[in-house]
Amino acid sequence: MSTNYSYFCPCPRGLEVALAEELNEIAQLAGPDANLKVHNQVPGGVHCSGTIIGAYQLNLRSRIASRVLLRLAHGSYKNENDIYDMTLEQEWENWFEVSHTIRVDVTAVKSPLRSLEFATLKIKDAICDRFRERFDERPSVNTKTPDMRISGFLDAHNFTIYLDTSGEALFKRGWRDDTGEAPLRENLAAGLLRTSGWKPGMVLFDPMCGSGTILAEAAQMLAGIPPGARRRFAFEKFDNFDAEAWLAIKGDFKPNPLPTVPTIFGSDISGDMVNIARNNLRKAGIQFEVPLKQIEAQEVKPPVDGNGNPTTGIMLTNPPYGERLSVRGDAAVPTDELFVAFFSAFGTTLKQRFAGWSVFLFSADLGLPKLLRLKEARKTPFFNGALECRLFRFDMVEGFNRREAAKPKPDQA
């Protein structure tokens, strides 16, 4: 009988519900060998359990998780010595070799300890002492490209130690080369797509696509390419790694048939960005057309279907703000003026041309609806790293522009 482990899958804050939904879908796909069960959501992630095969499946398939952390121990602590003792008890030698390099990271919420650096050092010392006692050798530390990442988590009373099965963070899909200014992380883009309600086959348009992160995530979903298909994982270096099972899992997914009519569209003011996005789509394994245009966002029109008729669908974009806007606009004009003029014009474009569309704008500017002169139908809080953001939803109802036209003009009022 395969051993079951507890896992914690961290994610960008605000995406816990979306991640739990996704993990339940992966549990259905993964089958009985993985024995995946989804447990409670906490701020910043979701707890689940399953076999080591379950960890393989989660790493391959999760678009929203940042990592898959395998829990080795959990218990109460009073000081750094308790943390050292609990870490020393773990059978690290059953997981990896002394020749593997390690890195230790610690996060804390309401921990009474004065120094997280000291706690981190105690964990590292305990792992090294464990190996030294058994093999007269200790693993080396490598903070840049370690073979094994160990994560400690402290709250007010308890300490949990995890072995990271992912290695590099999962949002690093292995295809991105050029990012351009302030790129959106891939797992956040995937979470925004899920939150917007977009599903493969629906029309999607990103009029400020930048390096194409939202488009690449959507296109991989449409193609049926798992997000982890093009990268390596830390679990491939574990002593108990089952190469045969992993090859079978990787060989098991069947790409979807290539679509004959485009449903995913993008544009950007920067020709360089359009080229980067096109390159990133190719590196992400996309073998069908994703039409991309160089055009200012204020000038865009809805994409057309196979018969040349304008489509309706979902617009999802991460508009530039602050420095990103001045990079793309006229450097001679102060950013504030650019900002107001740009969003005012973009709001008019949405009202006049995008009737019937659901528009989702992801921004750190909480005053965005006012700039657009639109009332949001919903706003969902998220964090992009430490930056608090909102996903604003605007339902562009039919007749918007007729109502606008019927309003008295300032000189008629």
XYZ file of C-alpha atoms in Angstrom:
413
model
C 0.000 0.000 0.000
C 1.449 3.389 -1.001
C 2.129 5.881 1.783
C -0.154 8.898 1.943
C 1.403 12.304 2.616
C 0.017 15.684 3.581
C 0.703 18.448 1.074
C 0.368 22.209 1.149
C -0.043 24.051 -2.152
C 0.645 27.788 -1.724
C -0.846 30.233 -4.251
C -1.169 33.995 -4.810
C -3.497 35.424 -2.151
C -7.042 35.712 -3.491
C -6.824 32.508 -5.548
C -7.481 29.974 -2.766
C -11.027 29.137 -3.968
C -9.875 28.829 -7.598
C -6.952 26.586 -6.522
C -9.224 24.291 -4.448
C -11.519 23.911 -7.485
C -8.562 23.108 -9.720
C -7.093 20.583 -7.248
C -10.452 18.768 -7.099
C -10.421 18.535 -10.917
C -6.836 17.180 -10.849
C -7.877 14.610 -8.201
C -10.561 13.318 -10.598
C -8.086 13.095 -13.506
C -5.226 11.635 -11.491
C -6.939 8.346 -10.611
C -6.649 5.969 -7.631
C -2.818 5.715 -7.668
C -2.598 9.362 -6.660
C -5.331 9.070 -3.991
C -5.633 12.886 -3.959
C -7.987 14.483 -1.436
C -8.480 18.226 -1.102
C -8.802 19.547 2.465
C -9.054 23.042 3.921
C -8.220 26.395 2.352
C -6.161 28.857 4.393
C -5.011 32.361 3.437
C -2.328 31.792 0.792
C -2.950 28.155 -0.095
C -4.797 24.837 0.119
C -4.046 21.683 2.138
C -4.445 18.312 0.422
C -3.169 14.733 0.722
C -2.179 11.828 -1.503
C 0.580 9.411 -2.452
C 3.918 10.519 -3.925
C 2.276 9.864 -7.330
C -0.239 12.530 -6.270
C 2.648 15.016 -5.965
C 3.779 14.143 -9.506
C 0.255 14.816 -10.808
C -0.113 18.101 -8.915
C 3.222 19.410 -10.179
C 2.439 18.472 -13.768
C -1.136 19.750 -13.873
C -1.666 22.642 -11.443
C -1.728 26.030 -13.138
C -2.532 27.998 -9.975
C -0.341 26.483 -7.210
C 3.052 28.144 -6.628
C 4.610 24.952 -5.236
C 3.692 21.498 -3.880
C 5.149 21.143 -0.378
C 5.284 17.703 1.278
C 4.804 17.884 5.054
C 7.412 15.942 7.032
C 6.600 17.071 10.585
C 4.296 19.338 12.575
C 4.412 20.119 16.286
C 4.523 22.772 18.973
C 7.646 24.787 19.776
C 8.807 27.243 22.409
C 12.210 28.233 21.036
C 14.779 27.583 18.292
C 16.071 24.452 20.048
C 12.660 22.783 19.652
C 12.816 23.577 15.926
C 16.330 22.091 15.724
C 15.256 18.898 17.557
C 12.190 18.322 15.385
C 14.221 18.844 12.201
C 17.011 16.531 13.399
C 14.483 13.701 13.964
C 13.426 13.630 10.291
C 14.856 10.889 8.083
C 16.319 13.245 5.491
C 18.630 10.492 4.227
C 15.559 8.564 2.992
C 14.664 11.453 0.683
C 17.935 12.700 -0.793
C 21.685 12.113 -0.898
C 24.387 13.999 1.020
C 25.748 15.055 -2.388
C 22.563 17.066 -3.087
C 22.657 20.796 -2.350
C 20.021 22.353 -0.073
C 18.326 25.662 0.597
C 16.145 26.476 3.644
C 13.402 29.122 3.703
C 11.232 30.061 6.677
C 7.980 32.016 6.740
C 6.118 33.023 9.884
C 2.781 34.416 11.028
C 2.658 35.768 14.598
C 5.743 33.788 15.665
C 7.257 34.965 18.967
C 10.799 34.250 17.708
C 12.913 37.361 17.309
C 14.981 36.217 14.316
C 13.731 34.152 11.376
C 17.341 34.064 10.119
C 18.360 32.250 13.300
C 15.468 29.773 12.945
C 16.528 29.157 9.328
C 20.090 28.504 10.478
C 18.898 26.006 13.119
C 16.950 24.027 10.482
C 19.981 23.960 8.150
C 22.267 22.904 11.032
C 19.905 20.086 12.031
C 19.778 18.656 8.484
C 23.564 18.889 8.134
C 24.133 17.340 11.593
C 21.789 14.447 10.728
C 23.851 13.620 7.617
C 27.150 14.152 9.419
C 26.155 11.706 12.203
C 25.325 9.024 9.634
C 27.793 9.567 6.802
C 30.502 11.799 8.255
C 29.609 14.286 5.526
C 27.149 17.138 5.223
C 25.200 18.539 2.250
C 26.288 21.917 0.845
C 24.060 24.975 0.754
C 23.165 26.489 -2.621
C 20.761 29.424 -2.404
C 20.526 29.993 -6.193
C 19.921 26.548 -7.756
C 19.558 24.004 -4.929
C 18.654 20.376 -5.580
C 16.406 20.358 -2.504
C 14.392 23.173 -0.993
C 13.215 22.836 2.616
C 10.486 25.150 3.902
C 9.710 25.885 7.540
C 6.467 27.532 8.625
C 5.950 29.038 12.078
C 2.765 30.354 13.641
C 2.314 31.502 17.244
C 2.589 27.953 18.656
C 3.398 25.380 15.945
C 6.222 24.567 13.567
C 5.764 22.680 10.291
C 8.610 21.484 8.108
C 8.104 20.720 4.417
C 10.183 19.222 1.614
C 9.487 21.068 -1.636
C 8.581 18.592 -4.414
C 8.557 21.305 -7.108
C 12.023 22.883 -7.083
C 11.674 26.103 -9.088
C 8.318 27.796 -8.411
C 5.534 26.292 -10.548
C 4.746 29.581 -12.281
C 8.101 29.098 -14.061
C 6.653 26.947 -16.826
C 9.916 26.605 -18.712
C 8.890 28.545 -21.812
C 9.242 32.215 -20.916
C 12.247 34.058 -22.341
C 11.467 37.739 -22.585
C 9.024 39.282 -20.178
C 9.048 42.969 -20.950
C 7.939 45.389 -18.258
C 6.295 44.112 -15.035
C 5.198 40.668 -16.237
C 2.185 38.933 -14.737
C 3.115 35.606 -13.165
C 1.772 32.620 -15.052
C -0.130 31.109 -12.111
C -1.814 34.448 -11.387
C -2.801 34.721 -15.068
C -4.273 31.198 -14.909
C -6.197 32.090 -11.744
C -7.589 35.253 -13.351
C -8.748 33.216 -16.359
C -10.604 30.815 -14.052
C -12.085 33.654 -11.987
C -13.338 35.377 -15.160
C -15.281 32.252 -16.117
C -13.352 31.784 -19.375
C -13.256 28.222 -20.675
C -11.482 26.793 -23.742
C -13.583 27.436 -26.838
C -14.905 30.801 -25.613
C -13.602 33.965 -27.290
C -10.805 35.638 -25.294
C -9.205 38.986 -26.117
C -6.285 40.698 -24.348
C -5.828 44.189 -25.868
C -2.735 44.986 -23.742
C -1.120 41.573 -23.947
C 2.498 42.549 -23.159
C 4.634 39.403 -23.298
C 1.516 37.253 -23.759
C 1.213 35.508 -20.388
C -2.607 35.464 -20.306
C -2.730 34.347 -23.962
C -0.150 31.556 -23.444
C -1.985 30.175 -20.388
C -5.306 30.186 -22.252
C -3.771 28.683 -25.401
C -2.158 25.837 -23.422
C -5.515 25.131 -21.767
C -7.190 25.067 -25.190
C -4.449 22.778 -26.540
C -4.612 20.454 -23.511
C -0.911 20.988 -22.691
C -0.247 20.590 -18.928
C 1.634 23.566 -17.450
C 4.486 21.357 -16.204
C 5.029 19.509 -19.500
C 8.165 21.511 -20.400
C 10.158 21.567 -17.148
C 11.899 19.493 -14.482
C 10.929 19.053 -10.821
C 12.755 18.476 -7.527
C 10.962 15.144 -6.962
C 12.924 13.731 -9.933
C 15.993 13.818 -7.624
C 14.283 12.115 -4.643
C 15.672 8.721 -3.610
C 12.206 7.192 -3.996
C 11.607 8.701 -7.465
C 9.572 6.319 -9.630
C 10.811 7.159 -13.129
C 8.516 4.600 -14.768
C 5.399 6.009 -13.112
C 6.441 9.574 -13.995
C 7.002 8.675 -17.661
C 3.597 6.991 -17.742
C 1.923 10.112 -16.250
C 3.673 12.409 -18.731
C 2.763 10.100 -21.610
C -0.848 9.814 -20.496
C -2.132 13.283 -21.416
C -3.593 13.629 -24.892
C -3.376 17.058 -26.534
C -6.699 18.388 -27.801
C -7.342 18.616 -31.560
C -6.017 21.899 -32.991
C -8.800 24.497 -33.362
C -9.609 25.452 -36.957
C -10.964 28.945 -36.146
C -9.123 31.329 -33.774
C -10.847 32.075 -30.448
C -7.874 33.656 -28.584
C -6.738 37.113 -29.685
C -4.222 39.701 -28.473
C -2.849 43.132 -29.253
C -0.392 45.628 -27.807
C 0.811 49.155 -28.572
C 4.420 47.877 -28.751
C 5.578 45.957 -31.809
C 8.445 44.543 -29.749
C 5.943 43.185 -27.237
C 3.851 41.592 -29.971
C 7.001 39.819 -31.238
C 7.902 38.656 -27.709
C 4.338 37.369 -27.168
C 4.448 35.504 -30.493
C 7.796 33.950 -29.514
C 6.514 32.968 -26.059
C 3.431 31.286 -27.567
C 5.679 29.239 -29.849
C 7.917 28.235 -26.904
C 4.819 27.257 -24.906
C 4.116 24.630 -27.572
C 1.193 26.410 -29.262
C 0.797 25.065 -32.791
C -2.315 26.985 -33.842
C -2.890 30.594 -34.771
C -3.316 33.186 -32.027
C -3.858 36.417 -34.013
C -1.785 39.303 -32.582
C -1.882 42.950 -33.701
C 0.170 46.024 -32.963
C -2.442 48.671 -32.093
C -3.214 51.128 -29.296
C -5.793 49.811 -26.825
C -8.028 52.852 -27.412
C -8.283 51.894 -31.109
C -9.191 48.200 -30.770
C -12.351 46.581 -32.142
C -13.812 43.167 -31.307
C -12.094 40.316 -33.189
C -14.117 38.731 -35.996
C -15.206 35.108 -36.307
C -14.605 32.767 -39.267
C -17.392 34.478 -41.233
C -16.038 37.973 -40.651
C -18.672 38.900 -38.040
C -17.645 40.707 -34.798
C -17.500 38.318 -31.844
C -18.572 38.686 -28.223
C -16.681 37.054 -25.404
C -14.363 37.802 -22.506
C -11.799 40.573 -22.464
C -9.152 39.981 -19.797
C -6.155 42.267 -19.503
C -3.617 43.713 -17.074
C -3.460 47.391 -18.106
C -0.134 49.191 -17.788
C 0.127 51.676 -14.953
C 2.665 54.199 -13.685
C 6.085 53.552 -15.186
C 4.769 50.900 -17.559
C 2.426 53.469 -19.115
C 5.177 56.066 -19.631
C 7.349 53.414 -21.305
C 4.612 52.791 -23.847
C 3.295 56.319 -24.240
C 4.760 59.756 -24.870
C 7.588 60.352 -22.399
C 7.139 64.137 -22.800
C 3.686 64.031 -21.166
C 3.530 63.630 -17.353
C 2.392 60.135 -16.332
C -0.719 61.383 -14.485
C -2.052 63.168 -17.568
C -1.220 60.185 -19.775
C -2.944 57.883 -17.326
C -6.217 59.856 -17.196
C -6.337 60.450 -20.953
C -5.552 56.832 -21.779
C -8.215 55.291 -19.523
C -10.819 57.871 -20.478
C -10.326 56.985 -24.162
C -10.254 53.244 -23.411
C -13.533 53.512 -21.440
C -15.163 55.196 -24.457
C -13.908 52.396 -26.743
C -15.403 49.754 -24.444
C -18.789 51.522 -24.338
C -18.966 52.159 -28.068
C -17.540 48.928 -29.487
C -17.788 46.100 -26.976
C -21.512 45.723 -26.259
C -22.270 42.206 -25.050
C -18.714 41.599 -23.752
C -17.654 40.760 -20.205
C -14.587 42.936 -19.552
C -12.119 42.021 -16.772
C -9.338 44.460 -15.903
C -6.678 43.456 -13.369
C -5.077 46.493 -11.757
C -3.387 47.840 -8.649
C -5.217 51.143 -9.262
C -8.343 50.885 -7.120
C -9.754 54.017 -8.797
C -9.801 52.426 -12.247
C -13.632 52.373 -12.714
C -13.752 56.134 -12.105
C -11.039 56.731 -14.718
C -13.000 54.613 -17.227
C -16.302 56.266 -16.226
C -17.798 52.789 -15.812
C -19.489 51.070 -12.866
C -17.984 47.687 -12.075
C -20.317 44.682 -11.736
C -17.858 43.045 -9.361
C -14.384 43.571 -7.929
C -12.319 40.682 -6.555
C -9.261 41.376 -4.360
C -5.963 39.684 -5.243
C -2.301 40.141 -4.483
C 0.334 40.315 -7.217
C 3.312 39.545 -4.958
C 2.988 42.119 -2.162
C 0.926 44.488 -4.335
C -2.793 44.637 -3.540
C -4.841 44.503 -6.747
C -8.422 44.103 -7.930
C -9.971 42.167 -10.784
C -12.719 44.520 -11.958
C -15.588 43.090 -13.965
C -17.609 45.334 -16.294
C -20.644 43.967 -18.146
C -20.891 45.899 -21.378
C -24.637 45.682 -21.950
C -26.312 46.259 -25.319
C -27.423 49.859 -25.802
C -24.607 51.355 -23.711
C -23.510 53.666 -26.512
C -27.115 54.610 -27.400
C -27.694 55.725 -23.813
C -24.415 57.648 -23.875
C -25.432 59.363 -27.110
C -28.834 60.314 -25.658
C -27.284 62.057 -22.634
C -27.359 65.878 -22.870
C -23.990 67.290 -23.920
C -22.395 69.847 -21.540
C -23.345 72.740 -23.868
C -26.983 71.474 -24.080
C -27.452 71.050 -20.342
